[in-house]
N, CA, C and O atoms as a Tripos MOL2 file, in Angstrom:
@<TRIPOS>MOLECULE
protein
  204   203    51     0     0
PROTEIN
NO_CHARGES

@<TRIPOS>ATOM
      1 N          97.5720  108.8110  134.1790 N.3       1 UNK1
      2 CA         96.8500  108.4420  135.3780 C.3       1 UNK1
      3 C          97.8540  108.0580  136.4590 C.2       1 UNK1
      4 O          98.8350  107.3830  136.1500 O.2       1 UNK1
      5 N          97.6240  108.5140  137.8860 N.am      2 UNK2
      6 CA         98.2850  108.1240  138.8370 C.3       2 UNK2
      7 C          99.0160  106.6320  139.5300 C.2       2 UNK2
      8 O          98.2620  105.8560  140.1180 O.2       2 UNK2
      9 N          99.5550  106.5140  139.4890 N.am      3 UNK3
     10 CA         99.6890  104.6280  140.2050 C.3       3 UNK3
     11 C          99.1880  105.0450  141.8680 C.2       3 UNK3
     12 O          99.8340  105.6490  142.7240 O.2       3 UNK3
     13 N          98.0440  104.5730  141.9230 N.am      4 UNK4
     14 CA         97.9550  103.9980  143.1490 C.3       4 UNK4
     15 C          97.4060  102.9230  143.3060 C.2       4 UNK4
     16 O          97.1620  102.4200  142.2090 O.2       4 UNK4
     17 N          96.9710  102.0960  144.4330 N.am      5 UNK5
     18 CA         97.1360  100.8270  144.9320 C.3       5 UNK5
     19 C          95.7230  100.0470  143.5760 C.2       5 UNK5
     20 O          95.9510   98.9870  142.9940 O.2       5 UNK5
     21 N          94.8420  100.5890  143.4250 N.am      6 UNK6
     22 CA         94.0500  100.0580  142.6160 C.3       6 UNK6
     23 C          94.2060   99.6440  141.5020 C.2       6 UNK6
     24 O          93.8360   98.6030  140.9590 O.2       6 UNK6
     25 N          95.0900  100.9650  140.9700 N.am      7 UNK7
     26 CA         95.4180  100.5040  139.0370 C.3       7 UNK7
     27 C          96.9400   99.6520  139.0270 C.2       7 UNK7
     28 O          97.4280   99.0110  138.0960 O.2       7 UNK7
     29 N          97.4780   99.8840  140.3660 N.am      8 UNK8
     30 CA         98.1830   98.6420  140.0660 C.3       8 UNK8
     31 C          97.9040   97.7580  140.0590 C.2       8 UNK8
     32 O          98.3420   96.9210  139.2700 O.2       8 UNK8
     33 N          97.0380   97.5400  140.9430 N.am      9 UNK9
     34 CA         96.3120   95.8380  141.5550 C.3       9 UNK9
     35 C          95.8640   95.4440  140.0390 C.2       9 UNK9
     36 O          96.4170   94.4450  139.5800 O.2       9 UNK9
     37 N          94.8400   96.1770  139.1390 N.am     10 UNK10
     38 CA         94.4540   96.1350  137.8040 C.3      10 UNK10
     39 C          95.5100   95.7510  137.0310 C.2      10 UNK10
     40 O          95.5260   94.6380  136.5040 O.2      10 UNK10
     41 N          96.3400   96.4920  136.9090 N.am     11 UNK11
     42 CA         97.5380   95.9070  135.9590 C.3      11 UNK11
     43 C          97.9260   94.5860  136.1590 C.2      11 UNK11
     44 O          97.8170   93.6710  135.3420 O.2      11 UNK11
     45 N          98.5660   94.5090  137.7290 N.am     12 UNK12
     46 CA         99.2580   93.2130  138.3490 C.3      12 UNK12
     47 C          97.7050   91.8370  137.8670 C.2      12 UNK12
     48 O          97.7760   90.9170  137.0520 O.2      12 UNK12
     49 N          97.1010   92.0400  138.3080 N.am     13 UNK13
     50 CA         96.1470   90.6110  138.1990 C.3      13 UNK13
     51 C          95.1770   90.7180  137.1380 C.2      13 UNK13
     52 O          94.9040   89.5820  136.7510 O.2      13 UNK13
     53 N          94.4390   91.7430  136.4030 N.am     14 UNK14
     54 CA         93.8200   91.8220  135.4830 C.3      14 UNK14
     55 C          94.2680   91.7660  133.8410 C.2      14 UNK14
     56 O          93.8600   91.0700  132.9110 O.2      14 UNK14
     57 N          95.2350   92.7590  133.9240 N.am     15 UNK15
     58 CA         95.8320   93.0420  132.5330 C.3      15 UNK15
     59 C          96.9930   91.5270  132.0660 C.2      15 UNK15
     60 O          97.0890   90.8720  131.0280 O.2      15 UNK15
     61 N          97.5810   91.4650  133.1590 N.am     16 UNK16
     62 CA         98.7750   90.4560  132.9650 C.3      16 UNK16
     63 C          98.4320   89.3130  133.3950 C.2      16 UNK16
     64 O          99.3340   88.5310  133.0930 O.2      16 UNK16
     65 N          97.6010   88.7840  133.9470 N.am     17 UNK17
     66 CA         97.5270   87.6600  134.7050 C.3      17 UNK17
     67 C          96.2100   86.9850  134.4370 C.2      17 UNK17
     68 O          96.0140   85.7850  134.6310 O.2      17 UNK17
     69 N          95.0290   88.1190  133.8270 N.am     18 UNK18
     70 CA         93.9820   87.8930  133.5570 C.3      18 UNK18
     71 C          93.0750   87.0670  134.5330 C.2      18 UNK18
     72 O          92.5940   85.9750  134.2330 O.2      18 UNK18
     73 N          92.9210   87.6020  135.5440 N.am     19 UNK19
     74 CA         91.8950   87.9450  136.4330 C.3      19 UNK19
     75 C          90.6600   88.2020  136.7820 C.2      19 UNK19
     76 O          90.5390   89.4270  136.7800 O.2      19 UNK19
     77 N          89.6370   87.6720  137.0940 N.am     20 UNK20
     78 CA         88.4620   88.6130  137.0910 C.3      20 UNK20
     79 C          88.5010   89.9050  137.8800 C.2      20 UNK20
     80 O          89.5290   90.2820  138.4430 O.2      20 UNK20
     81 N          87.4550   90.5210  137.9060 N.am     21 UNK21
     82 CA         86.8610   91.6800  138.7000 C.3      21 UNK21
     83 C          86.4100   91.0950  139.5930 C.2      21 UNK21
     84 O          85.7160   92.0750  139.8660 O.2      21 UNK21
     85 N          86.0800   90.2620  140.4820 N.am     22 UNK22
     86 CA         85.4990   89.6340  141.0550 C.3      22 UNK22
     87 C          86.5190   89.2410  141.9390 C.2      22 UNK22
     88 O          86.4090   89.6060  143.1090 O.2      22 UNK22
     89 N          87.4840   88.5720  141.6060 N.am     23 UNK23
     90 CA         88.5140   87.9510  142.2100 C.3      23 UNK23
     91 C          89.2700   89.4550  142.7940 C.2      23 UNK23
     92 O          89.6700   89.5590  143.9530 O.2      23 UNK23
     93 N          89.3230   90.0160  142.2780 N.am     24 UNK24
     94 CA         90.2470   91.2670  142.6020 C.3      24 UNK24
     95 C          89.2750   92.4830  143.4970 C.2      24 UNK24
     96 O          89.8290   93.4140  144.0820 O.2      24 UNK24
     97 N          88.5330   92.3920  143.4930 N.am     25 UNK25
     98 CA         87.7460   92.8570  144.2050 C.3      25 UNK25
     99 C          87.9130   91.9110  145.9160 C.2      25 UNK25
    100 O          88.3830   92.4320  146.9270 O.2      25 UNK25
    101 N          87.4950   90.7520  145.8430 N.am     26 UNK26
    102 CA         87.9240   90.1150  146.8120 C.3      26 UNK26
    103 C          89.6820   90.6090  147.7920 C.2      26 UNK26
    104 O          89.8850   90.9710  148.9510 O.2      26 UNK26
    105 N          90.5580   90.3880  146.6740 N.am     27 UNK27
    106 CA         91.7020   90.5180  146.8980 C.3      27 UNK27
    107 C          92.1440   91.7650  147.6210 C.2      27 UNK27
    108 O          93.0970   91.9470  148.3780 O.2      27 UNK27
    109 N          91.2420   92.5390  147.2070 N.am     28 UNK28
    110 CA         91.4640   94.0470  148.1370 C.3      28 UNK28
    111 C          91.2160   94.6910  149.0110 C.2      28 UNK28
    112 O          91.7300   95.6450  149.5940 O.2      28 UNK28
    113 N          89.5700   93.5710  149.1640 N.am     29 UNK29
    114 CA         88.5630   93.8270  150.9390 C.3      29 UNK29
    115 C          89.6560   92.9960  151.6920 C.2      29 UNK29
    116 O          90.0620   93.6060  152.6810 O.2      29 UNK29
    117 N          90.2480   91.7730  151.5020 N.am     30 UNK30
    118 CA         90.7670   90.7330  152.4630 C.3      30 UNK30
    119 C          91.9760   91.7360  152.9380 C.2      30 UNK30
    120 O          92.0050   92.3540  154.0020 O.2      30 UNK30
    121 N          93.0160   91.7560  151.8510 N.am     31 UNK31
    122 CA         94.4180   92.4780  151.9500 C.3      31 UNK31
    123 C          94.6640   93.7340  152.4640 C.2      31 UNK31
    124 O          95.5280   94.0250  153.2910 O.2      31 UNK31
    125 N          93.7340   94.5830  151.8500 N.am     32 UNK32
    126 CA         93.3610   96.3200  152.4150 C.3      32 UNK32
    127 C          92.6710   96.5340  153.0600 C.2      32 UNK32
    128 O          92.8540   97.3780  153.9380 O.2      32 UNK32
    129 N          91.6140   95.8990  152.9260 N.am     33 UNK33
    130 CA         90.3640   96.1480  153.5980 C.3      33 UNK33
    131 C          89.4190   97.4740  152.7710 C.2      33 UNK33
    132 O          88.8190   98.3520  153.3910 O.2      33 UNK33
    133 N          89.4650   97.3630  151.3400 N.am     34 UNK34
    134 CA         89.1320   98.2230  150.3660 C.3      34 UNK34
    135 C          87.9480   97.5000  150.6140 C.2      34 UNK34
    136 O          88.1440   96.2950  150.7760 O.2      34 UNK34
    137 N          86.9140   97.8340  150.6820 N.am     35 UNK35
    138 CA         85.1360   97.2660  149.2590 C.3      35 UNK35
    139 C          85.4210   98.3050  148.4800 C.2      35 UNK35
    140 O          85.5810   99.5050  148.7040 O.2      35 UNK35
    141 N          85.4420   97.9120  147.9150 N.am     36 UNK36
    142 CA         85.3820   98.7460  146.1040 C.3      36 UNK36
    143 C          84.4460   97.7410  145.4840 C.2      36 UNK36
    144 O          84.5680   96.5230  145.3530 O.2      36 UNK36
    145 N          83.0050   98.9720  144.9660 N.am     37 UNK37
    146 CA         82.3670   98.5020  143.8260 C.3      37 UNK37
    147 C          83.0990   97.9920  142.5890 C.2      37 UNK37
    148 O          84.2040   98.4440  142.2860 O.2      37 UNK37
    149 N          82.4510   97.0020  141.8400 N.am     38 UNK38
    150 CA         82.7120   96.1830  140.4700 C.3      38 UNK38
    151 C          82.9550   97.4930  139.4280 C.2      38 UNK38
    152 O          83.7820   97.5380  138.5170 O.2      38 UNK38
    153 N          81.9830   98.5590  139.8310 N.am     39 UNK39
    154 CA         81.2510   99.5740  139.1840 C.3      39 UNK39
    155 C          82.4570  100.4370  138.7880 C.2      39 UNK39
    156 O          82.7000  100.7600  137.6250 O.2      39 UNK39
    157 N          83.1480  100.7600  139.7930 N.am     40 UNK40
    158 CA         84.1970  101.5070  139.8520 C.3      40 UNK40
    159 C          85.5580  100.7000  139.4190 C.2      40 UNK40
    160 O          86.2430  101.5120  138.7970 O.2      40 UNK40
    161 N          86.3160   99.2780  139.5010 N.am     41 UNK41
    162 CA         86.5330   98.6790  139.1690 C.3      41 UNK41
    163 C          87.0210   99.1180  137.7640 C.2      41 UNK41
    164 O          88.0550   99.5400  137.2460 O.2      41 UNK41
    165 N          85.6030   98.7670  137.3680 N.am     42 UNK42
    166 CA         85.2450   98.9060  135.2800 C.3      42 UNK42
    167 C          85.8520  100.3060  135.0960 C.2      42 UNK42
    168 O          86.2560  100.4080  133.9380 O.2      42 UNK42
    169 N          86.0140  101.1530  135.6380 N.am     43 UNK43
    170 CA         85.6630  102.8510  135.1540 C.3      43 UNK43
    171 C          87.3330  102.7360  135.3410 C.2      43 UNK43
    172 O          87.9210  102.8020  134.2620 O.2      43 UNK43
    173 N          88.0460  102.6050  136.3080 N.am     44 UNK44
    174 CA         89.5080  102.5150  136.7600 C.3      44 UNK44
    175 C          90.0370  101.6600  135.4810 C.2      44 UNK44
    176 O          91.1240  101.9990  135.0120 O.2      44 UNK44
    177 N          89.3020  100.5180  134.8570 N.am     45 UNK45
    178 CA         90.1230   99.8990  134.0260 C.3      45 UNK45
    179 C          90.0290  100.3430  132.4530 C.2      45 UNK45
    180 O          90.7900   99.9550  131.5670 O.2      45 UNK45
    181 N          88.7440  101.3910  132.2790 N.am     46 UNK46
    182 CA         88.5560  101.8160  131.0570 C.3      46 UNK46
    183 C          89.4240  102.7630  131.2490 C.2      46 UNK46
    184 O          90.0370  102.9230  130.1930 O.2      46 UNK46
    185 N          89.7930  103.4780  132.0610 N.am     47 UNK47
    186 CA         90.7530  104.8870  132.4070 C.3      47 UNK47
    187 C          92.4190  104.2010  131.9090 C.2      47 UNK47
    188 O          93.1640  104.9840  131.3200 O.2      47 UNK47
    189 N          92.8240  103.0450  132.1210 N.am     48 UNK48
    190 CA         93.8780  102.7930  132.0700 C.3      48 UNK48
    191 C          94.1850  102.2210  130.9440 C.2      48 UNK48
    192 O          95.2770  102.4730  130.4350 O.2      48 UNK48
    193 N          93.3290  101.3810  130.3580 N.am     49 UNK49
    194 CA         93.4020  100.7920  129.0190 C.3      49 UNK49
    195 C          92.3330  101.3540  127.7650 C.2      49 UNK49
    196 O          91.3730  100.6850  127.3840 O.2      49 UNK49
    197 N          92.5580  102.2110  127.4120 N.am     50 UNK50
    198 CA         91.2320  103.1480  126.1870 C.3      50 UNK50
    199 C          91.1720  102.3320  125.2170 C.2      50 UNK50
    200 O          92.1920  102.0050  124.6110 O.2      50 UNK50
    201 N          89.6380  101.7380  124.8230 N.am     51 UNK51
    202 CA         89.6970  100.7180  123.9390 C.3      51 UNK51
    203 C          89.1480  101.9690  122.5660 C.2      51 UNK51
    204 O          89.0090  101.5880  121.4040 O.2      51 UNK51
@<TRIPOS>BOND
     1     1     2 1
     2     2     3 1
     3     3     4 2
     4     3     5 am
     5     5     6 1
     6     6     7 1
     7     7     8 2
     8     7     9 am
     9     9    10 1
    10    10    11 1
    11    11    12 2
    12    11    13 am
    13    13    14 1
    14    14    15 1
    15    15    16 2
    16    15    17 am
    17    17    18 1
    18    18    19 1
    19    19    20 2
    20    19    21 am
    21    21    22 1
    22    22    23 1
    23    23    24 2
    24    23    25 am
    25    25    26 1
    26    26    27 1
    27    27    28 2
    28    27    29 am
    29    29    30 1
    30    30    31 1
    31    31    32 2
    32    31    33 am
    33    33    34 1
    34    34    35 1
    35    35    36 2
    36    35    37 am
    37    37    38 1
    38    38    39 1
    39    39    40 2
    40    39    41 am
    41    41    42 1
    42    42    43 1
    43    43    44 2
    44    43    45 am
    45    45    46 1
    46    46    47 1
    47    47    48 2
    48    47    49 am
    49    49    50 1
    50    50    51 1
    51    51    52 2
    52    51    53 am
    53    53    54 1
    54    54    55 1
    55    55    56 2
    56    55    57 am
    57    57    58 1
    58    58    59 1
    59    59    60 2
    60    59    61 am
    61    61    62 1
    62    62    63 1
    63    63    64 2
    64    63    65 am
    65    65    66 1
    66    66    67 1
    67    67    68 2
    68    67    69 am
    69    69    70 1
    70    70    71 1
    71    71    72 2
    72    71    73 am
    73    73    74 1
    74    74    75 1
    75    75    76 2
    76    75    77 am
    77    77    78 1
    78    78    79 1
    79    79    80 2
    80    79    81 am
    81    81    82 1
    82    82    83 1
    83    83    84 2
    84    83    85 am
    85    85    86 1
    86    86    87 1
    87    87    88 2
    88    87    89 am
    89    89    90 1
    90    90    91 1
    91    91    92 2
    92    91    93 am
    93    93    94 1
    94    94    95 1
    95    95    96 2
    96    95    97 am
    97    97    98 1
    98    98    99 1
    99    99   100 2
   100    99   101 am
   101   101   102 1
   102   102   103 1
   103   103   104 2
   104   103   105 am
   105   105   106 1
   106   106   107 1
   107   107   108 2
   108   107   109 am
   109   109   110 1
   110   110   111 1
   111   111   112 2
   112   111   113 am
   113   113   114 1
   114   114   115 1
   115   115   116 2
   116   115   117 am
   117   117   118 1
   118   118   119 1
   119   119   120 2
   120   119   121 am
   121   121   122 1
   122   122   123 1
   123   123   124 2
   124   123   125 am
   125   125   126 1
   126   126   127 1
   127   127   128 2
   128   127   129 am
   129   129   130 1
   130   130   131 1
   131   131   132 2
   132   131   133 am
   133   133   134 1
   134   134   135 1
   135   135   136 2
   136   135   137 am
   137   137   138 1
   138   138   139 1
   139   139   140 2
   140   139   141 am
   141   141   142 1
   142   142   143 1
   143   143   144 2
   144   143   145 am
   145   145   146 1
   146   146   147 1
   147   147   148 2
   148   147   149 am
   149   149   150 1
   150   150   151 1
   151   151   152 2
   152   151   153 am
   153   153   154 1
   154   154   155 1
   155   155   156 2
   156   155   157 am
   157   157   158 1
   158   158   159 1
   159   159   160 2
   160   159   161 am
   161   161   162 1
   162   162   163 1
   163   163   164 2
   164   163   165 am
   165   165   166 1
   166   166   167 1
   167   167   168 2
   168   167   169 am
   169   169   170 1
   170   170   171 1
   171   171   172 2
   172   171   173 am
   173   173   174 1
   174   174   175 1
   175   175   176 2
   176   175   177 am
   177   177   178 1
   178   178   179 1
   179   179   180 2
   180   179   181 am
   181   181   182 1
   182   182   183 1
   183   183   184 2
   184   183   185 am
   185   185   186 1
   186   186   187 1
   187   187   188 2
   188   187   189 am
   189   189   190 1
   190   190   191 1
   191   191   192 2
   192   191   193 am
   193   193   194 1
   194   194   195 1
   195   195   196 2
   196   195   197 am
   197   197   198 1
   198   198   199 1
   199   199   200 2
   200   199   201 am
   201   201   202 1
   202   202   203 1
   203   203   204 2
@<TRIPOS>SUBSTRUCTURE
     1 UNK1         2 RESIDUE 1 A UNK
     2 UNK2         6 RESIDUE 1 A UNK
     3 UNK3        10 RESIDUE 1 A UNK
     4 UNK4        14 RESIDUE 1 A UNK
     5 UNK5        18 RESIDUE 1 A UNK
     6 UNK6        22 RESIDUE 1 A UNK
     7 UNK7        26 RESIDUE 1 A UNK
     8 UNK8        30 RESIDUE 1 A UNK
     9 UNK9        34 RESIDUE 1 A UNK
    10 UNK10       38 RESIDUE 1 A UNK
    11 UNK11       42 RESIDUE 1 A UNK
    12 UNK12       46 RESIDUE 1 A UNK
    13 UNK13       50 RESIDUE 1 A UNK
    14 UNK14       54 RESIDUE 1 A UNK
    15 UNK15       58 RESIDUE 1 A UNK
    16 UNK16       62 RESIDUE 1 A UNK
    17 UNK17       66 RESIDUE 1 A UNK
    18 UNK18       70 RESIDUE 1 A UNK
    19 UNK19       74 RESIDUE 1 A UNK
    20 UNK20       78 RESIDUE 1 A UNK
    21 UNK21       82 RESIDUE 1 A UNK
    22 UNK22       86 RESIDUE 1 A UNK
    23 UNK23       90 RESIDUE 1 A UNK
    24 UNK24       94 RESIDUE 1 A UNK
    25 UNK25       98 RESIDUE 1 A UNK
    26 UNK26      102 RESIDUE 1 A UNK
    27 UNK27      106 RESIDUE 1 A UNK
    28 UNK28      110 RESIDUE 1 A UNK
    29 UNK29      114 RESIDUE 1 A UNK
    30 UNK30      118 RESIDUE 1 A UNK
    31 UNK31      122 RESIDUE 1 A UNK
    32 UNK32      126 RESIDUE 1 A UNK
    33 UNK33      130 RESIDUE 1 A UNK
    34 UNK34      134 RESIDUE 1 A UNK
    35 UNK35      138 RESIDUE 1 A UNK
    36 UNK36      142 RESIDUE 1 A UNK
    37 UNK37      146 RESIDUE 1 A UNK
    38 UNK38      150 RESIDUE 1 A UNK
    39 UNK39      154 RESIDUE 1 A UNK
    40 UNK40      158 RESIDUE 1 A UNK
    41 UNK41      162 RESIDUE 1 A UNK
    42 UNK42      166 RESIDUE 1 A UNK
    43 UNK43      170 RESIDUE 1 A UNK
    44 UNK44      174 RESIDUE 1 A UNK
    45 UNK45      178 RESIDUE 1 A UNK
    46 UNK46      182 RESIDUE 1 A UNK
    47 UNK47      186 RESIDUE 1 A UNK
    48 UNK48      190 RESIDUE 1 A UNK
    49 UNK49      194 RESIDUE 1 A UNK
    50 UNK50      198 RESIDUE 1 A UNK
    51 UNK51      202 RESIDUE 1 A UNK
């Protein structure tokens, strides 16, 4: 999968830092000015980590 700004953001505060979706979602409308659904979020983080 590609690195761009999302699955890093996922890695950086979710995977390692343990983060919500919620919080990081925030973090990306303020900083980027992303809205990104929760929805999509989930799908980006099942893509990166295959349980």
């Amino acid at each position: 999968m590609k690195q761009d700004l999302i699955n890093q953001t996922l890695k950086t505060y979710f995977l390692s830092k343990g983060k919500t979706l919620k919080v990081i979602q925030r973090y990306l409308r303020v900083k980027y000015n992303l809205n990104i659904e929760e929805k999509l979020l989930k799908k980006r983080l099942r893509e990166i980590s295959p349980s």
